[in-house]
Amino acid sequence: MLLAKGMLIIKGILLAGEALAREPLQQPQAKFIDMFSLIPPHVGANGREDFFDFFNEYVNKTRSRRDCTQLGYKAADSFAAIVSKNKFMPREYEITFDFSISNVSKGGKGAGFGFWISDQVINEPRFYGRNQNFSGFGAVIDIENSPYIKFVDSANTRKSGIPIKYSAEDSYKLVFTRRAGTLTIKFLHNAKEHILYTGAAKVPRESYLAVTSYSGASTCTLVLERIITNSFPSSGKKMPAKGERGGRSVYIVILGVAAILSLAYYLYQKKPKEFDLRK
């Protein structure tokens, strides 16, 4: 009887431990970084933005149907750029670009748009609106022929592109996430998520956040609605894979030992006391 009660105690403790281990690991709290975010209105009353520089052929729209910045004019060989004024310092981060594209047609070699974390951008009418020799990485929308999006970096890594099903009314989302040394780039369109790249990505110490455009032979433009950047505390540790319990499994071991000790103490307390009748 005593043993049965003791086993019930152990079972209860172990069930509690398993429930704790199944709980998701608490994620570090994200911190919004305004110096790397571009939210409406994109410019103040003086026509300037505190944290980004605008170059060449762009249009800031602040009183239209929606606040946005149009990169490029609706003309051939138009080019423009937005570049952060501050060096990009976060080690672990998530950057979300919300945008749309218009007037899509074949632009020829180097035509398209780029989203970058790299050394200083020189806005030029070639290679998606920037200097081709750079250090860092980016995601580019290529409009040489039919539009598609791909990952590029200074190590000449060129991942297979994902075709873009273009519609004049569509909006797109691009997300850069770097956690525990791993970069993941996702492209979202019509509620579908595509992984452009997952792996390592090196950037120089003096890097900047930028968006560039070059229309080539087309009249295509990029309409940038917002950039949202959040940082995370740098853990320096590998994140547990999805489904792993990580460090929580140690709790089961600890609770198992505690259960055995509790059972031993319980049985000791319930043991009949012996009396010396000779006294």
PDB file of C-alpha atoms in Angstrom:
ATOM      1  CA  MET A   1       0.000   0.000   0.000  1.00  0.00           C
ATOM      2  CA  LEU A   2       2.763   2.407   0.969  1.00  0.00           C
ATOM      3  CA  LEU A   3       4.720   1.513  -2.157  1.00  0.00           C
ATOM      4  CA  ALA A   4       1.679   2.186  -4.369  1.00  0.00           C
ATOM      5  CA  LYS A   5       1.219   5.636  -2.841  1.00  0.00           C
ATOM      6  CA  GLY A   6       4.899   6.347  -3.297  1.00  0.00           C
ATOM      7  CA  MET A   7       4.749   5.405  -6.954  1.00  0.00           C
ATOM      8  CA  LEU A   8       1.832   7.794  -7.429  1.00  0.00           C
ATOM      9  CA  ILE A   9       3.986  10.590  -6.001  1.00  0.00           C
ATOM     10  CA  ILE A  10       6.817   9.777  -8.433  1.00  0.00           C
ATOM     11  CA  LYS A  11       4.401   9.669 -11.377  1.00  0.00           C
ATOM     12  CA  GLY A  12       2.977  13.073 -10.484  1.00  0.00           C
ATOM     13  CA  ILE A  13       6.418  14.663 -10.234  1.00  0.00           C
ATOM     14  CA  LEU A  14       7.602  13.168 -13.528  1.00  0.00           C
ATOM     15  CA  LEU A  15       4.437  14.264 -15.344  1.00  0.00           C
ATOM     16  CA  ALA A  16       5.041  17.795 -14.121  1.00  0.00           C
ATOM     17  CA  GLY A  17       8.613  17.613 -15.419  1.00  0.00           C
ATOM     18  CA  GLU A  18       7.494  16.402 -18.842  1.00  0.00           C
ATOM     19  CA  ALA A  19       4.950  19.206 -19.089  1.00  0.00           C
ATOM     20  CA  LEU A  20       7.665  21.732 -18.282  1.00  0.00           C
ATOM     21  CA  ALA A  21       9.985  20.222 -20.890  1.00  0.00           C
ATOM     22  CA  ARG A  22       7.291  20.421 -23.561  1.00  0.00           C
ATOM     23  CA  GLU A  23       6.810  24.148 -23.026  1.00  0.00           C
ATOM     24  CA  PRO A  24       8.459  26.236 -25.769  1.00  0.00           C
ATOM     25  CA  LEU A  25      11.696  27.935 -24.853  1.00  0.00           C
ATOM     26  CA  GLN A  26      11.141  31.578 -24.033  1.00  0.00           C
ATOM     27  CA  GLN A  27      12.433  33.662 -26.928  1.00  0.00           C
ATOM     28  CA  PRO A  28      14.564  36.724 -26.246  1.00  0.00           C
ATOM     29  CA  GLN A  29      12.528  39.907 -26.471  1.00  0.00           C
ATOM     30  CA  ALA A  30      12.927  41.821 -29.723  1.00  0.00           C
ATOM     31  CA  LYS A  31      13.917  45.483 -29.616  1.00  0.00           C
ATOM     32  CA  PHE A  32      12.792  47.933 -32.298  1.00  0.00           C
ATOM     33  CA  ILE A  33      15.685  49.903 -33.835  1.00  0.00           C
ATOM     34  CA  ASP A  34      14.506  53.209 -35.250  1.00  0.00           C
ATOM     35  CA  MET A  35      17.818  54.103 -36.911  1.00  0.00           C
ATOM     36  CA  PHE A  36      17.411  51.127 -39.266  1.00  0.00           C
ATOM     37  CA  SER A  37      13.652  51.412 -39.765  1.00  0.00           C
ATOM     38  CA  LEU A  38      11.753  53.494 -42.294  1.00  0.00           C
ATOM     39  CA  ILE A  39       8.118  54.035 -41.373  1.00  0.00           C
ATOM     40  CA  PRO A  40       5.520  56.540 -42.639  1.00  0.00           C
ATOM     41  CA  PRO A  41       5.917  59.393 -43.111  1.00  0.00           C
ATOM     42  CA  HIS A  42       9.245  58.638 -44.769  1.00  0.00           C
ATOM     43  CA  VAL A  43      10.372  62.263 -44.600  1.00  0.00           C
ATOM     44  CA  GLY A  44       9.597  65.183 -42.328  1.00  0.00           C
ATOM     45  CA  ALA A  45       8.285  68.627 -43.208  1.00  0.00           C
ATOM     46  CA  ASN A  46      11.798  69.593 -44.284  1.00  0.00           C
ATOM     47  CA  GLY A  47      11.901  66.763 -46.835  1.00  0.00           C
ATOM     48  CA  ARG A  48      14.575  64.874 -44.922  1.00  0.00           C
ATOM     49  CA  GLU A  49      14.798  61.615 -43.018  1.00  0.00           C
ATOM     50  CA  ASP A  50      16.881  61.317 -39.859  1.00  0.00           C
ATOM     51  CA  PHE A  51      18.385  57.887 -40.457  1.00  0.00           C
ATOM     52  CA  PHE A  52      18.460  57.299 -44.235  1.00  0.00           C
ATOM     53  CA  ASP A  53      19.889  59.090 -47.260  1.00  0.00           C
ATOM     54  CA  PHE A  54      18.016  59.097 -50.588  1.00  0.00           C
ATOM     55  CA  PHE A  55      19.920  59.172 -53.875  1.00  0.00           C
ATOM     56  CA  ASN A  56      19.116  60.138 -57.457  1.00  0.00           C
ATOM     57  CA  GLU A  57      15.678  59.418 -58.966  1.00  0.00           C
ATOM     58  CA  TYR A  58      13.168  58.791 -56.184  1.00  0.00           C
ATOM     59  CA  VAL A  59       9.795  60.153 -55.064  1.00  0.00           C
ATOM     60  CA  ASN A  60       8.650  60.446 -51.429  1.00  0.00           C
ATOM     61  CA  LYS A  61       4.866  60.226 -51.281  1.00  0.00           C
ATOM     62  CA  THR A  62       3.398  61.545 -48.037  1.00  0.00           C
ATOM     63  CA  ARG A  63      -0.053  62.841 -48.970  1.00  0.00           C
ATOM     64  CA  SER A  64      -1.194  60.220 -51.423  1.00  0.00           C
ATOM     65  CA  ARG A  65      -3.337  57.126 -50.926  1.00  0.00           C
ATOM     66  CA  ARG A  66      -0.454  55.595 -48.976  1.00  0.00           C
ATOM     67  CA  ASP A  67       2.837  56.861 -47.606  1.00  0.00           C
ATOM     68  CA  CYS A  68       5.757  55.312 -49.457  1.00  0.00           C
ATOM     69  CA  THR A  69       8.960  55.969 -51.380  1.00  0.00           C
ATOM     70  CA  GLN A  70       9.146  55.190 -55.077  1.00  0.00           C
ATOM     71  CA  LEU A  71      12.619  54.181 -56.203  1.00  0.00           C
ATOM     72  CA  GLY A  72      13.168  55.108 -59.832  1.00  0.00           C
ATOM     73  CA  TYR A  73      11.114  57.152 -62.260  1.00  0.00           C
ATOM     74  CA  LYS A  74       8.827  55.493 -64.778  1.00  0.00           C
ATOM     75  CA  ALA A  75      11.506  55.762 -67.432  1.00  0.00           C
ATOM     76  CA  ALA A  76      14.331  53.718 -68.913  1.00  0.00           C
ATOM     77  CA  ASP A  77      17.755  53.772 -67.246  1.00  0.00           C
ATOM     78  CA  SER A  78      16.361  55.269 -64.044  1.00  0.00           C
ATOM     79  CA  PHE A  79      18.198  54.450 -60.813  1.00  0.00           C
ATOM     80  CA  ALA A  80      17.862  55.294 -57.115  1.00  0.00           C
ATOM     81  CA  ALA A  81      18.903  54.170 -53.636  1.00  0.00           C
ATOM     82  CA  ILE A  82      18.098  54.425 -49.946  1.00  0.00           C
ATOM     83  CA  VAL A  83      21.099  53.907 -47.642  1.00  0.00           C
ATOM     84  CA  SER A  84      21.285  53.999 -43.840  1.00  0.00           C
ATOM     85  CA  LYS A  85      23.325  56.859 -42.423  1.00  0.00           C
ATOM     86  CA  ASN A  86      24.571  54.684 -39.577  1.00  0.00           C
ATOM     87  CA  LYS A  87      26.696  51.563 -39.759  1.00  0.00           C
ATOM     88  CA  PHE A  88      24.642  48.426 -39.281  1.00  0.00           C
ATOM     89  CA  MET A  89      25.764  47.051 -35.916  1.00  0.00           C
ATOM     90  CA  PRO A  90      23.223  44.414 -34.679  1.00  0.00           C
ATOM     91  CA  ARG A  91      24.550  40.848 -34.624  1.00  0.00           C
ATOM     92  CA  GLU A  92      21.177  39.148 -34.244  1.00  0.00           C
ATOM     93  CA  TYR A  93      18.249  40.800 -35.966  1.00  0.00           C
ATOM     94  CA  GLU A  94      15.141  40.627 -38.097  1.00  0.00           C
ATOM     95  CA  ILE A  95      14.564  43.097 -40.931  1.00  0.00           C
ATOM     96  CA  THR A  96      11.244  43.215 -42.779  1.00  0.00           C
ATOM     97  CA  PHE A  97      10.816  45.047 -46.087  1.00  0.00           C
ATOM     98  CA  ASP A  98       7.265  45.698 -47.314  1.00  0.00           C
ATOM     99  CA  PHE A  99       7.055  46.747 -50.954  1.00  0.00           C
ATOM    100  CA  SER A 100       5.420  46.436 -54.356  1.00  0.00           C
ATOM    101  CA  ILE A 101       6.663  46.754 -57.935  1.00  0.00           C
ATOM    102  CA  SER A 102       4.991  48.426 -60.915  1.00  0.00           C
ATOM    103  CA  ASN A 103       5.248  48.582 -64.710  1.00  0.00           C
ATOM    104  CA  VAL A 104       7.141  45.300 -64.891  1.00  0.00           C
ATOM    105  CA  SER A 105       8.686  44.523 -68.270  1.00  0.00           C
ATOM    106  CA  LYS A 106      11.991  43.174 -69.570  1.00  0.00           C
ATOM    107  CA  GLY A 107      14.804  45.460 -68.441  1.00  0.00           C
ATOM    108  CA  GLY A 108      17.909  43.720 -69.728  1.00  0.00           C
ATOM    109  CA  LYS A 109      21.043  42.624 -67.879  1.00  0.00           C
ATOM    110  CA  GLY A 110      21.519  44.098 -64.398  1.00  0.00           C
ATOM    111  CA  ALA A 111      18.026  45.596 -64.240  1.00  0.00           C
ATOM    112  CA  GLY A 112      16.075  45.148 -61.040  1.00  0.00           C
ATOM    113  CA  PHE A 113      16.121  45.920 -57.331  1.00  0.00           C
ATOM    114  CA  GLY A 114      18.372  44.996 -54.425  1.00  0.00           C
ATOM    115  CA  PHE A 115      18.022  44.767 -50.641  1.00  0.00           C
ATOM    116  CA  TRP A 116      21.422  44.815 -48.967  1.00  0.00           C
ATOM    117  CA  ILE A 117      23.568  44.625 -45.873  1.00  0.00           C
ATOM    118  CA  SER A 118      26.997  45.461 -47.225  1.00  0.00           C
ATOM    119  CA  ASP A 119      29.820  47.950 -47.323  1.00  0.00           C
ATOM    120  CA  GLN A 120      29.097  51.419 -48.671  1.00  0.00           C
ATOM    121  CA  VAL A 121      26.690  51.492 -51.616  1.00  0.00           C
ATOM    122  CA  ILE A 122      27.510  53.535 -54.710  1.00  0.00           C
ATOM    123  CA  ASN A 123      24.254  54.139 -56.590  1.00  0.00           C
ATOM    124  CA  GLU A 124      24.882  53.401 -60.269  1.00  0.00           C
ATOM    125  CA  PRO A 125      22.774  52.549 -63.373  1.00  0.00           C
ATOM    126  CA  ARG A 126      23.809  48.882 -63.386  1.00  0.00           C
ATOM    127  CA  PHE A 127      23.781  45.731 -61.187  1.00  0.00           C
ATOM    128  CA  TYR A 128      20.407  46.415 -59.548  1.00  0.00           C
ATOM    129  CA  GLY A 129      21.364  50.028 -58.881  1.00  0.00           C
ATOM    130  CA  ARG A 130      24.706  49.652 -57.125  1.00  0.00           C
ATOM    131  CA  ASN A 131      28.430  48.944 -57.523  1.00  0.00           C
ATOM    132  CA  GLN A 132      28.989  45.297 -58.419  1.00  0.00           C
ATOM    133  CA  ASN A 133      32.135  44.878 -56.306  1.00  0.00           C
ATOM    134  CA  PHE A 134      30.935  44.795 -52.712  1.00  0.00           C
ATOM    135  CA  SER A 135      31.331  42.941 -49.428  1.00  0.00           C
ATOM    136  CA  GLY A 136      28.202  41.600 -47.778  1.00  0.00           C
ATOM    137  CA  PHE A 137      24.981  40.030 -49.048  1.00  0.00           C
ATOM    138  CA  GLY A 138      21.618  40.864 -50.511  1.00  0.00           C
ATOM    139  CA  ALA A 139      18.410  39.665 -52.117  1.00  0.00           C
ATOM    140  CA  VAL A 140      17.734  40.944 -55.625  1.00  0.00           C
ATOM    141  CA  ILE A 141      14.694  41.065 -57.876  1.00  0.00           C
ATOM    142  CA  ASP A 142      15.962  40.480 -61.392  1.00  0.00           C
ATOM    143  CA  ILE A 143      13.878  41.855 -64.293  1.00  0.00           C
ATOM    144  CA  GLU A 144      16.237  41.031 -67.163  1.00  0.00           C
ATOM    145  CA  ASN A 145      13.418  38.839 -68.493  1.00  0.00           C
ATOM    146  CA  SER A 146      10.556  37.526 -66.350  1.00  0.00           C
ATOM    147  CA  PRO A 147      10.958  38.764 -62.760  1.00  0.00           C
ATOM    148  CA  TYR A 148      12.449  36.484 -60.127  1.00  0.00           C
ATOM    149  CA  ILE A 149      14.130  36.946 -56.745  1.00  0.00           C
ATOM    150  CA  LYS A 150      17.435  35.399 -55.620  1.00  0.00           C
ATOM    151  CA  PHE A 151      20.178  35.584 -52.980  1.00  0.00           C
ATOM    152  CA  VAL A 152      23.587  37.058 -53.820  1.00  0.00           C
ATOM    153  CA  ASP A 153      26.732  37.760 -51.824  1.00  0.00           C
ATOM    154  CA  SER A 154      30.306  38.918 -52.290  1.00  0.00           C
ATOM    155  CA  ALA A 155      31.541  35.300 -52.299  1.00  0.00           C
ATOM    156  CA  ASN A 156      29.648  34.798 -55.576  1.00  0.00           C
ATOM    157  CA  THR A 157      27.045  32.589 -53.949  1.00  0.00           C
ATOM    158  CA  ARG A 158      24.097  32.548 -56.332  1.00  0.00           C
ATOM    159  CA  LYS A 159      21.125  30.536 -55.184  1.00  0.00           C
ATOM    160  CA  SER A 160      18.447  29.480 -57.650  1.00  0.00           C
ATOM    161  CA  GLY A 161      15.876  32.209 -58.050  1.00  0.00           C
ATOM    162  CA  ILE A 162      12.180  32.046 -57.238  1.00  0.00           C
ATOM    163  CA  PRO A 163       9.830  33.304 -59.987  1.00  0.00           C
ATOM    164  CA  ILE A 164       7.610  36.224 -59.020  1.00  0.00           C
ATOM    165  CA  LYS A 165       4.008  36.055 -60.198  1.00  0.00           C
ATOM    166  CA  TYR A 166       3.526  39.735 -60.861  1.00  0.00           C
ATOM    167  CA  SER A 167       0.256  41.587 -60.444  1.00  0.00           C
ATOM    168  CA  ALA A 168      -0.080  45.366 -60.310  1.00  0.00           C
ATOM    169  CA  GLU A 169      -2.044  45.194 -57.047  1.00  0.00           C
ATOM    170  CA  ASP A 170       0.217  42.731 -55.213  1.00  0.00           C
ATOM    171  CA  SER A 171       2.382  43.535 -52.213  1.00  0.00           C
ATOM    172  CA  TYR A 172       5.463  41.598 -51.190  1.00  0.00           C
ATOM    173  CA  LYS A 173       7.417  41.015 -48.025  1.00  0.00           C
ATOM    174  CA  LEU A 174      11.108  40.182 -47.648  1.00  0.00           C
ATOM    175  CA  VAL A 175      12.550  39.159 -44.275  1.00  0.00           C
ATOM    176  CA  PHE A 176      16.215  38.925 -43.236  1.00  0.00           C
ATOM    177  CA  THR A 177      16.661  37.020 -39.960  1.00  0.00           C
ATOM    178  CA  ARG A 178      20.003  36.288 -38.333  1.00  0.00           C
ATOM    179  CA  ARG A 179      20.000  34.169 -35.176  1.00  0.00           C
ATOM    180  CA  ALA A 180      22.912  32.301 -33.576  1.00  0.00           C
ATOM    181  CA  GLY A 181      25.123  32.892 -36.613  1.00  0.00           C
ATOM    182  CA  THR A 182      22.620  31.635 -39.190  1.00  0.00           C
ATOM    183  CA  LEU A 183      21.055  33.921 -41.776  1.00  0.00           C
ATOM    184  CA  THR A 184      17.615  33.087 -43.169  1.00  0.00           C
ATOM    185  CA  ILE A 185      16.021  35.083 -45.975  1.00  0.00           C
ATOM    186  CA  LYS A 186      12.304  34.608 -46.656  1.00  0.00           C
ATOM    187  CA  PHE A 187      10.137  35.982 -49.448  1.00  0.00           C
ATOM    188  CA  LEU A 188       6.384  36.186 -48.860  1.00  0.00           C
ATOM    189  CA  HIS A 189       3.747  36.662 -51.547  1.00  0.00           C
ATOM    190  CA  ASN A 190       0.019  35.851 -51.531  1.00  0.00           C
ATOM    191  CA  ALA A 191       0.291  34.196 -48.105  1.00  0.00           C
ATOM    192  CA  LYS A 192       2.996  31.826 -49.406  1.00  0.00           C
ATOM    193  CA  GLU A 193       6.435  31.747 -47.799  1.00  0.00           C
ATOM    194  CA  HIS A 194       9.564  30.903 -49.794  1.00  0.00           C
ATOM    195  CA  ILE A 195      13.033  30.386 -48.312  1.00  0.00           C
ATOM    196  CA  LEU A 196      15.633  32.122 -50.465  1.00  0.00           C
ATOM    197  CA  TYR A 197      18.634  31.239 -48.332  1.00  0.00           C
ATOM    198  CA  THR A 198      19.664  29.656 -45.048  1.00  0.00           C
ATOM    199  CA  GLY A 199      23.292  29.540 -43.944  1.00  0.00           C
ATOM    200  CA  ALA A 200      26.279  31.659 -43.042  1.00  0.00           C
ATOM    201  CA  ALA A 201      26.692  35.190 -44.364  1.00  0.00           C
ATOM    202  CA  LYS A 202      29.655  37.418 -43.614  1.00  0.00           C
ATOM    203  CA  VAL A 203      29.533  41.192 -43.681  1.00  0.00           C
ATOM    204  CA  PRO A 204      32.350  43.689 -43.110  1.00  0.00           C
ATOM    205  CA  ARG A 205      32.495  45.610 -39.857  1.00  0.00           C
ATOM    206  CA  GLU A 206      31.475  48.810 -41.631  1.00  0.00           C
ATOM    207  CA  SER A 207      28.210  47.722 -43.244  1.00  0.00           C
ATOM    208  CA  TYR A 208      25.063  49.602 -44.162  1.00  0.00           C
ATOM    209  CA  LEU A 209      21.421  48.751 -44.782  1.00  0.00           C
ATOM    210  CA  ALA A 210      20.307  49.726 -48.290  1.00  0.00           C
ATOM    211  CA  VAL A 211      17.681  49.334 -51.010  1.00  0.00           C
ATOM    212  CA  THR A 212      18.625  50.063 -54.633  1.00  0.00           C
ATOM    213  CA  SER A 213      16.943  50.118 -58.041  1.00  0.00           C
ATOM    214  CA  TYR A 214      17.808  50.225 -61.746  1.00  0.00           C
ATOM    215  CA  SER A 215      15.097  50.064 -64.417  1.00  0.00           C
ATOM    216  CA  GLY A 216      17.332  49.237 -67.398  1.00  0.00           C
ATOM    217  CA  ALA A 217      15.299  49.184 -70.607  1.00  0.00           C
ATOM    218  CA  SER A 218      12.018  48.980 -68.669  1.00  0.00           C
ATOM    219  CA  THR A 219       9.967  51.602 -66.825  1.00  0.00           C
ATOM    220  CA  CYS A 220       9.688  49.422 -63.718  1.00  0.00           C
ATOM    221  CA  THR A 221       9.778  51.031 -60.267  1.00  0.00           C
ATOM    222  CA  LEU A 222       9.972  49.751 -56.695  1.00  0.00           C
ATOM    223  CA  VAL A 223       7.472  51.161 -54.201  1.00  0.00           C
ATOM    224  CA  LEU A 224       8.901  50.775 -50.688  1.00  0.00           C
ATOM    225  CA  GLU A 225       6.250  50.989 -47.988  1.00  0.00           C
ATOM    226  CA  ARG A 226       8.298  50.365 -44.862  1.00  0.00           C
ATOM    227  CA  ILE A 227      11.405  48.833 -43.328  1.00  0.00           C
ATOM    228  CA  ILE A 228      11.085  47.419 -39.811  1.00  0.00           C
ATOM    229  CA  THR A 229      14.244  46.336 -37.973  1.00  0.00           C
ATOM    230  CA  ASN A 230      14.332  44.528 -34.628  1.00  0.00           C
ATOM    231  CA  SER A 231      17.368  43.262 -32.759  1.00  0.00           C
ATOM    232  CA  PHE A 232      17.709  40.375 -30.313  1.00  0.00           C
ATOM    233  CA  PRO A 233      20.125  39.891 -27.410  1.00  0.00           C
ATOM    234  CA  SER A 234      23.174  38.011 -28.649  1.00  0.00           C
ATOM    235  CA  SER A 235      23.164  34.595 -26.982  1.00  0.00           C
ATOM    236  CA  GLY A 236      26.350  33.226 -28.522  1.00  0.00           C
ATOM    237  CA  LYS A 237      24.747  29.790 -28.354  1.00  0.00           C
ATOM    238  CA  LYS A 238      23.203  27.575 -30.986  1.00  0.00           C
ATOM    239  CA  MET A 239      19.436  27.795 -30.998  1.00  0.00           C
ATOM    240  CA  PRO A 240      17.678  24.452 -30.392  1.00  0.00           C
ATOM    241  CA  ALA A 241      16.155  23.059 -33.564  1.00  0.00           C
ATOM    242  CA  LYS A 242      12.404  23.003 -33.896  1.00  0.00           C
ATOM    243  CA  GLY A 243      11.032  20.193 -31.769  1.00  0.00           C
ATOM    244  CA  GLU A 244      14.114  19.934 -29.542  1.00  0.00           C
ATOM    245  CA  ARG A 245      13.767  20.367 -25.811  1.00  0.00           C
ATOM    246  CA  GLY A 246      17.229  21.837 -25.434  1.00  0.00           C
ATOM    247  CA  GLY A 247      18.221  22.585 -21.861  1.00  0.00           C
ATOM    248  CA  ARG A 248      14.760  21.742 -20.543  1.00  0.00           C
ATOM    249  CA  SER A 249      15.541  18.005 -20.562  1.00  0.00           C
ATOM    250  CA  VAL A 250      17.795  18.486 -17.553  1.00  0.00           C
ATOM    251  CA  TYR A 251      14.694  19.300 -15.511  1.00  0.00           C
ATOM    252  CA  ILE A 252      13.381  15.775 -16.032  1.00  0.00           C
ATOM    253  CA  VAL A 253      16.588  14.314 -14.598  1.00  0.00           C
ATOM    254  CA  ILE A 254      16.486  16.647 -11.597  1.00  0.00           C
ATOM    255  CA  LEU A 255      12.825  15.943 -10.932  1.00  0.00           C
ATOM    256  CA  GLY A 256      13.431  12.208 -11.311  1.00  0.00           C
ATOM    257  CA  VAL A 257      16.082  12.312  -8.584  1.00  0.00           C
ATOM    258  CA  ALA A 258      13.776  14.440  -6.440  1.00  0.00           C
ATOM    259  CA  ALA A 259      10.999  11.897  -6.911  1.00  0.00           C
ATOM    260  CA  ILE A 260      13.189   9.011  -5.722  1.00  0.00           C
ATOM    261  CA  LEU A 261      14.312  10.968  -2.662  1.00  0.00           C
ATOM    262  CA  SER A 262      10.710  11.935  -1.924  1.00  0.00           C
ATOM    263  CA  LEU A 263       9.633   8.300  -2.115  1.00  0.00           C
ATOM    264  CA  ALA A 264      12.421   7.216   0.217  1.00  0.00           C
ATOM    265  CA  TYR A 265      11.491   9.897   2.748  1.00  0.00           C
ATOM    266  CA  TYR A 266       7.792   9.054   2.466  1.00  0.00           C
ATOM    267  CA  LEU A 267       8.399   5.359   3.131  1.00  0.00           C
ATOM    268  CA  TYR A 268      10.690   6.178   6.039  1.00  0.00           C
ATOM    269  CA  GLN A 269       8.031   8.378   7.661  1.00  0.00           C
ATOM    270  CA  LYS A 270       5.374   5.676   7.245  1.00  0.00           C
ATOM    271  CA  LYS A 271       7.577   2.878   8.643  1.00  0.00           C
ATOM    272  CA  PRO A 272       6.100   1.469  11.897  1.00  0.00           C
ATOM    273  CA  LYS A 273       7.979   2.736  14.931  1.00  0.00           C
ATOM    274  CA  GLU A 274       9.703   0.163  17.171  1.00  0.00           C
ATOM    275  CA  PHE A 275       9.438   0.557  20.946  1.00  0.00           C
ATOM    276  CA  ASP A 276      11.757  -0.929  23.543  1.00  0.00           C
ATOM    277  CA  LEU A 277       9.368  -2.744  25.936  1.00  0.00           C
ATOM    278  CA  ARG A 278      12.144  -3.443  28.382  1.00  0.00           C
ATOM    279  CA  LYS A 279      11.975   0.078  29.721  1.00  0.00           C
TER     280      LYS A 279
END
